[in-house]
mmCIF file of C-alpha atoms in Angstrom:
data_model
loop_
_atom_site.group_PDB
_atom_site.id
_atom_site.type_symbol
_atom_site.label_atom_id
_atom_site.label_comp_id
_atom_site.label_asym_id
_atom_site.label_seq_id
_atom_site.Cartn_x
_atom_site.Cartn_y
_atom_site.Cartn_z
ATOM 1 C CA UNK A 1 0.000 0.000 0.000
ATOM 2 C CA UNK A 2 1.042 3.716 -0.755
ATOM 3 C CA UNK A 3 -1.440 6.152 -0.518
ATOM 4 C CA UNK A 4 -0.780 9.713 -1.571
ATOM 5 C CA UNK A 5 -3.201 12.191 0.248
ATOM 6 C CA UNK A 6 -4.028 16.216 0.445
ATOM 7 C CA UNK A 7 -6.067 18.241 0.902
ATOM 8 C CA UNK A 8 -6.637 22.069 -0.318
ATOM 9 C CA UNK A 9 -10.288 22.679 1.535
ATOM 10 C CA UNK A 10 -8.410 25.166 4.024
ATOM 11 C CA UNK A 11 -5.569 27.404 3.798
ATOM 12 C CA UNK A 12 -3.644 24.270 4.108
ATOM 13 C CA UNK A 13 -2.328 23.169 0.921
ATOM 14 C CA UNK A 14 -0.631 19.904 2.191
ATOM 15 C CA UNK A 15 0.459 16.515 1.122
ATOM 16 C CA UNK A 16 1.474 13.114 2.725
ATOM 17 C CA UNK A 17 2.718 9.794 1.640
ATOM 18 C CA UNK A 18 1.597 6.552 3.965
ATOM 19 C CA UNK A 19 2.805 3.339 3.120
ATOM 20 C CA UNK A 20 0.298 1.493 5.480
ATOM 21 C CA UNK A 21 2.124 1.771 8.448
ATOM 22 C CA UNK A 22 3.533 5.359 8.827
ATOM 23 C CA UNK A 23 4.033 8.526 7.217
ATOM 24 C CA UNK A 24 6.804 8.290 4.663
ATOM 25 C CA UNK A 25 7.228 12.187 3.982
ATOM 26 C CA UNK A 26 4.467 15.530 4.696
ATOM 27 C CA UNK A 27 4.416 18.880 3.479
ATOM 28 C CA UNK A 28 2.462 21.822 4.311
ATOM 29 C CA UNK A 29 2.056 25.475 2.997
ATOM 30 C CA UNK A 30 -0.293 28.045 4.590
ATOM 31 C CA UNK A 31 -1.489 30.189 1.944
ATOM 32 C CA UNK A 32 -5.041 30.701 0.973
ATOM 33 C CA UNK A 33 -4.616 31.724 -2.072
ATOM 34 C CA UNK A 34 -2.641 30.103 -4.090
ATOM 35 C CA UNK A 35 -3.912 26.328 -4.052
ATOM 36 C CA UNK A 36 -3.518 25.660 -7.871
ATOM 37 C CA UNK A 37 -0.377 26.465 -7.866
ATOM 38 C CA UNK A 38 1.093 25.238 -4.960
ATOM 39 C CA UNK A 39 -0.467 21.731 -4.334
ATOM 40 C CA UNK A 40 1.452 20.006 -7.448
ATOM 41 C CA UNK A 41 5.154 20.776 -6.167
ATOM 42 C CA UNK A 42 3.874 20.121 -2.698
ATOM 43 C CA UNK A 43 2.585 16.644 -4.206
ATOM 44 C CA UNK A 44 6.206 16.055 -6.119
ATOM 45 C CA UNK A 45 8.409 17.201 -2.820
ATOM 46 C CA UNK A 46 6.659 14.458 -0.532
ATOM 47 C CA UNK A 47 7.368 11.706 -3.313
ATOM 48 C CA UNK A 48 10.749 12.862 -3.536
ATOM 49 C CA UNK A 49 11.577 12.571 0.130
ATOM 50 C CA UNK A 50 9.970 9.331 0.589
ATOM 51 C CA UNK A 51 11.798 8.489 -2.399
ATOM 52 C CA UNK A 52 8.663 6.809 -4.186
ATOM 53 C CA UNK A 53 7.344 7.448 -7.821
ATOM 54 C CA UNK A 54 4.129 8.553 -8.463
ATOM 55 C CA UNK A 55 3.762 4.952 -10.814
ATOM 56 C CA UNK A 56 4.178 3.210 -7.095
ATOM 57 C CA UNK A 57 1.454 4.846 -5.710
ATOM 58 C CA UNK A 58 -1.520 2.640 -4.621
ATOM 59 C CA UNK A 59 -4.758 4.855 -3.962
ATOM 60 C CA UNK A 60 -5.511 8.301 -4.016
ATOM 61 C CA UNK A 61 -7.143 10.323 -1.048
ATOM 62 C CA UNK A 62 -8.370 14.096 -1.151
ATOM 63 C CA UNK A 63 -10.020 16.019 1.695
ATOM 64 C CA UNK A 64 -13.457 16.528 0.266
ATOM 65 C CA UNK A 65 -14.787 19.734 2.586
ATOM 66 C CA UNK A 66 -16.475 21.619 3.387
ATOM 67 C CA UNK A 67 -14.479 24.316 1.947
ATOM 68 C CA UNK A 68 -14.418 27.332 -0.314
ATOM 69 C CA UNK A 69 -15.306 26.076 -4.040
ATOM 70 C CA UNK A 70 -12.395 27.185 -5.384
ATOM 71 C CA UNK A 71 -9.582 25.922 -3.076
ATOM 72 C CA UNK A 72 -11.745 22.178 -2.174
ATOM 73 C CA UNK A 73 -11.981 21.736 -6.087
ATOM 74 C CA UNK A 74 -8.360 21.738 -6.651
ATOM 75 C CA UNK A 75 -7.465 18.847 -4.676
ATOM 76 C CA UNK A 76 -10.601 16.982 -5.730
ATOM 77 C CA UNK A 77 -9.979 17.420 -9.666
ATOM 78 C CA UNK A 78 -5.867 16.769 -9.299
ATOM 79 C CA UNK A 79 -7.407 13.446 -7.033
ATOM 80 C CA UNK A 80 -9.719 12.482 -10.127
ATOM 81 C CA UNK A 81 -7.338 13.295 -12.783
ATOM 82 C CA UNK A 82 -4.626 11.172 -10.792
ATOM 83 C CA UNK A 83 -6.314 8.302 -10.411
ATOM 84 C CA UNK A 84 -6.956 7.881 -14.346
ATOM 85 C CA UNK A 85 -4.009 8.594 -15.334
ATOM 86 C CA UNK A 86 -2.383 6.351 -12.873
ATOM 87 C CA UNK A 87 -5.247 3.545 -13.188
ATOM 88 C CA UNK A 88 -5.696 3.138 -9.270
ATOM 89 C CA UNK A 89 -9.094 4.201 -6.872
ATOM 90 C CA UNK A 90 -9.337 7.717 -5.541
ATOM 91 C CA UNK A 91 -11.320 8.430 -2.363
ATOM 92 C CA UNK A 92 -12.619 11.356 -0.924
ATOM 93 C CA UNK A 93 -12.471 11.914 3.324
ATOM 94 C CA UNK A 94 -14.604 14.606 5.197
ATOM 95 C CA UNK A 95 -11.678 17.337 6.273
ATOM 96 C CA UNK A 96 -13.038 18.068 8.929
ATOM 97 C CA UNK A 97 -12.931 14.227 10.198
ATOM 98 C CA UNK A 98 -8.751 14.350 9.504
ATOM 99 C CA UNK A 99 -8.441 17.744 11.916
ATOM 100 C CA UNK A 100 -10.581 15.095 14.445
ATOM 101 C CA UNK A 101 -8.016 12.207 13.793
ATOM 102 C CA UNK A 102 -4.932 15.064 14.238
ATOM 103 C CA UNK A 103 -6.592 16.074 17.082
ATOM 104 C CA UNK A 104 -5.881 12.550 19.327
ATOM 105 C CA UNK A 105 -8.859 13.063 21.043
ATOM 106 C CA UNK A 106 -10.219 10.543 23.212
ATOM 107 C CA UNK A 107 -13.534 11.945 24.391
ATOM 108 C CA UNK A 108 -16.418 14.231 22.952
ATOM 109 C CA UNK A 109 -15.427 17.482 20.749
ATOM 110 C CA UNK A 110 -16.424 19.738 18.143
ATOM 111 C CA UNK A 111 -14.579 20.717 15.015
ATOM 112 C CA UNK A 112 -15.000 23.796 13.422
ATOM 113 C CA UNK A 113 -13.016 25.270 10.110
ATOM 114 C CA UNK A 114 -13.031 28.722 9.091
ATOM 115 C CA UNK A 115 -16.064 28.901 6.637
ATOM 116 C CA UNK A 116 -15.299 32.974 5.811
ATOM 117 C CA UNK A 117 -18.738 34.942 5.973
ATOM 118 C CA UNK A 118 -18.521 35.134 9.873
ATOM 119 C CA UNK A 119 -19.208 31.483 9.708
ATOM 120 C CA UNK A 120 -17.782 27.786 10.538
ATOM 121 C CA UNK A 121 -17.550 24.483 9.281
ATOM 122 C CA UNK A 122 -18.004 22.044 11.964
ATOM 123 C CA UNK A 123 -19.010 18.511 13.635
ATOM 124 C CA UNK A 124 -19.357 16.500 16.559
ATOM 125 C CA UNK A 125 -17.050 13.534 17.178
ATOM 126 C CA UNK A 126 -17.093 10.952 20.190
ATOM 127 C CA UNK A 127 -13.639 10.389 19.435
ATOM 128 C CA UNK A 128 -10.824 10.968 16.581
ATOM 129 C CA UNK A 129 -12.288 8.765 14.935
ATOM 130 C CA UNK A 130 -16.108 8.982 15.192
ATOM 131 C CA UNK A 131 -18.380 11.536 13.849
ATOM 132 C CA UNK A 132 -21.352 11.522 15.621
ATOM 133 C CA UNK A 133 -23.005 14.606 13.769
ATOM 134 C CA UNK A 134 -22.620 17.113 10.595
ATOM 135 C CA UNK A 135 -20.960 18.806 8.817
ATOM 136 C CA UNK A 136 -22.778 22.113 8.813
ATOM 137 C CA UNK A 137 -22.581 25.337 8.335
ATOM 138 C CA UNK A 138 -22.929 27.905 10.703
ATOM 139 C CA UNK A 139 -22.531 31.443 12.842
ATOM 140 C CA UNK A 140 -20.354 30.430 16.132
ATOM 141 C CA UNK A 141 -22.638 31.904 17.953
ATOM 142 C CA UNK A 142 -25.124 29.204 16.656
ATOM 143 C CA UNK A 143 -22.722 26.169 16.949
ATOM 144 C CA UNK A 144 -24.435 24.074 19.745
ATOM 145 C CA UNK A 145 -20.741 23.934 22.053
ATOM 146 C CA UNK A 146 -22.741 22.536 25.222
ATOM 147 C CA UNK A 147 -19.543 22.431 27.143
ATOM 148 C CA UNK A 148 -17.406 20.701 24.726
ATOM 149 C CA UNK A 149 -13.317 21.472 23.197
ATOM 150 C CA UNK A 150 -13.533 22.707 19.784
ATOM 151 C CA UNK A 151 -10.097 22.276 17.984
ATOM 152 C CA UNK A 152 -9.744 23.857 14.584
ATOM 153 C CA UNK A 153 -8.988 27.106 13.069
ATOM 154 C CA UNK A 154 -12.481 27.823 13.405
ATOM 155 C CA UNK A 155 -11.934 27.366 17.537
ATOM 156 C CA UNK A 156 -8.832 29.775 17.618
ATOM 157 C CA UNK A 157 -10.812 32.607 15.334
ATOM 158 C CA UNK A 158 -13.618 32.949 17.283
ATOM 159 C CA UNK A 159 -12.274 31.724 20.980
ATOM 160 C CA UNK A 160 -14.359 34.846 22.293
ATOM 161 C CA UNK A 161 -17.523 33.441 21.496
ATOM 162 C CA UNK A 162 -16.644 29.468 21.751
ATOM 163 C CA UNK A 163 -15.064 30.700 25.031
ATOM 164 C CA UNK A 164 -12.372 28.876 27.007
ATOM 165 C CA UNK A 165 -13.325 24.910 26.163
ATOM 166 C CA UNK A 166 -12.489 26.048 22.326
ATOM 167 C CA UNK A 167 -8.612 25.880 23.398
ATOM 168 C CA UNK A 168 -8.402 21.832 23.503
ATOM 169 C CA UNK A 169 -4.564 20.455 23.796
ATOM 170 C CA UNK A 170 -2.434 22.958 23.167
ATOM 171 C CA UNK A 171 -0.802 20.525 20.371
ATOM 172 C CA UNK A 172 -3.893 20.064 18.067
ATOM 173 C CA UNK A 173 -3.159 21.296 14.577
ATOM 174 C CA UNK A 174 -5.453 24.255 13.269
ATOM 175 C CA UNK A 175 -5.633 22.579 9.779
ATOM 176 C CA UNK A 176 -6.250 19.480 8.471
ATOM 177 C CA UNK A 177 -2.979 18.288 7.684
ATOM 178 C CA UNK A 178 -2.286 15.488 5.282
ATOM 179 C CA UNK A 179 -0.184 13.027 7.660
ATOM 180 C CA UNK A 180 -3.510 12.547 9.780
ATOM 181 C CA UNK A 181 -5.498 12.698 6.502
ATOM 182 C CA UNK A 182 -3.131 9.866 4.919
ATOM 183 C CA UNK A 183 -3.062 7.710 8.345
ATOM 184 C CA UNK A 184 -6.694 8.069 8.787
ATOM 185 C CA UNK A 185 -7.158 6.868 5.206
ATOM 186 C CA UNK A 186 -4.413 4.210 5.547
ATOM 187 C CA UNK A 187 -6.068 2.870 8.408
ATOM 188 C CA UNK A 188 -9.813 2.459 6.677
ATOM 189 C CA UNK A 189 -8.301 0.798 3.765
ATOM 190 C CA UNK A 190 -6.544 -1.559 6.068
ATOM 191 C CA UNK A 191 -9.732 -2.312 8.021
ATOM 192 C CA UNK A 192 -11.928 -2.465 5.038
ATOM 193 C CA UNK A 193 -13.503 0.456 5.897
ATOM 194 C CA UNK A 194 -15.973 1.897 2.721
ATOM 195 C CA UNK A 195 -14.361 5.011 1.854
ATOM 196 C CA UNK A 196 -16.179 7.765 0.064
ATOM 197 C CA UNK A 197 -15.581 8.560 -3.579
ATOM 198 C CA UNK A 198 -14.001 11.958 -4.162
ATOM 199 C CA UNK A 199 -17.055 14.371 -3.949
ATOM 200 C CA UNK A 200 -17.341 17.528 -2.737
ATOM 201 C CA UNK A 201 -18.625 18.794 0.520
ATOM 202 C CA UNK A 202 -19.923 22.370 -0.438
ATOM 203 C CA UNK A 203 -22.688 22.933 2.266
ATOM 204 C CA UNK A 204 -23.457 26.121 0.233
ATOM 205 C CA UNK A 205 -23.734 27.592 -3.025
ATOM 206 C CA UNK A 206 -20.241 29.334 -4.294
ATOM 207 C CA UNK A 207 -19.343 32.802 -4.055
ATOM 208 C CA UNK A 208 -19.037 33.397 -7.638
ATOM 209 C CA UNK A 209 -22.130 33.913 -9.865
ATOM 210 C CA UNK A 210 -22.984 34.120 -13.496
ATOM 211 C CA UNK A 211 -23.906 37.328 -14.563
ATOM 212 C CA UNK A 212 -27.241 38.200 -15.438
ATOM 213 C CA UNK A 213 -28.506 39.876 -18.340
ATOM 214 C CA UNK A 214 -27.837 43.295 -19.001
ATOM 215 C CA UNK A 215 -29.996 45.893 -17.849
ATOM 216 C CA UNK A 216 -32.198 48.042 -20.798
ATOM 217 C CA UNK A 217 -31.123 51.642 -20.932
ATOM 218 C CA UNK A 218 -33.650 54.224 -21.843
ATOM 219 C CA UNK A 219 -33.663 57.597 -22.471
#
């Protein structure tokens, strides 16, 4: 098994090789805005290190959202046009359930992703690796917290309403970084989990709209 996963759903644009029992080689860049062009070199430099090929590569894993339309589509379309080219499956995992499986959480928590728009992407897990509810879309203020740590970027941008529970260990990554994306994959496969196809998790319509006609101008 070699599974090459990313994901580009956050400002994460980050990459991981597993070979079924670790993390071969990872690499991450924060930027928001430049998914397209970052997540192929970011895709070559983890092959490199782990000295693979992409031929040797086994299966194909891309966070699937929710996220911004134009960043989650990246990684979902370089997933799809992978896997033909290469002639192996590609699978699509919630990103919000590979922050969970970064997290190491043993009990109850939330999730929550910066959805822009004053809003969040979130979920409920009973553990890392257990969703027990969402995603959705929502103000903080509207997230139902009862109580619970929320780990995420979401959590750290809007502490002041999630209060002090949002903090969680002070080690759980913000993002959804591939090595817990590729490991959490890794492990379903192994198990014989049914893994998604890779599909996108919008939860809303995209920013971007077609324009409508022109308006008539009279004198």
């Amino acid at each position: 098994m070699l599974v090459l996963a990313f994901d580009t759903a956050t400002p994460a644009v980050t990459a991981a090789l597993h070979d079924g029992e670790r993390v071969l080689a990872e690499s991450t860049t924060i930027d928001a805005r430049r998914h397209g062009e970052l997540l192929v070199p970011t895709i070559e430099r983890v092959l490199s290190e782990a000295g693979a090929a992409l031929r040797d590569v086994t299966a194909i894993v891309a966070g699937s959202g929710p996220g911004p339309y134009t960043g989650l589509r990246v990684g979902l379309m370089t997933a799809q046009g992978l896997a033909t080219t290469l002639g192996v499956p590609a699978y699509g995992i919630c990103t919000l359930d590979a922050v969970a499986y970064g997290s190491g959480l043993s009990e109850s928590f939330l999730v929550a992703t910066d959805a822009r728009r004053k809003e969040v992407f979130w979920a409920r897990y009973a553990d890392l690796r257990t969703r027990l509810d969402g995603p959705f879309v929502d103000r903080p203020s509207e997230v139902p917290v009862e109580g619970l740590p929320v780990v995420g970027a979401g959590a750290d941008l809007y502490r002041d309403i999630f209060g002090p529970s949002s903090s969680g260990p002070g080690d759980v990554p913000p993002y959804p970084y591939a090595g817990a994306l590729a490991s959490l994959a890794a492990e379903r496969l192994a198990g014989g989990t049914p893994l998604d196809p890779p599909r996108p998790i919008y939860l809303r319509r995209p920013d971007a709209v077609a324009p409508g006609a022109p308006k008539r101008v009279t004198a």
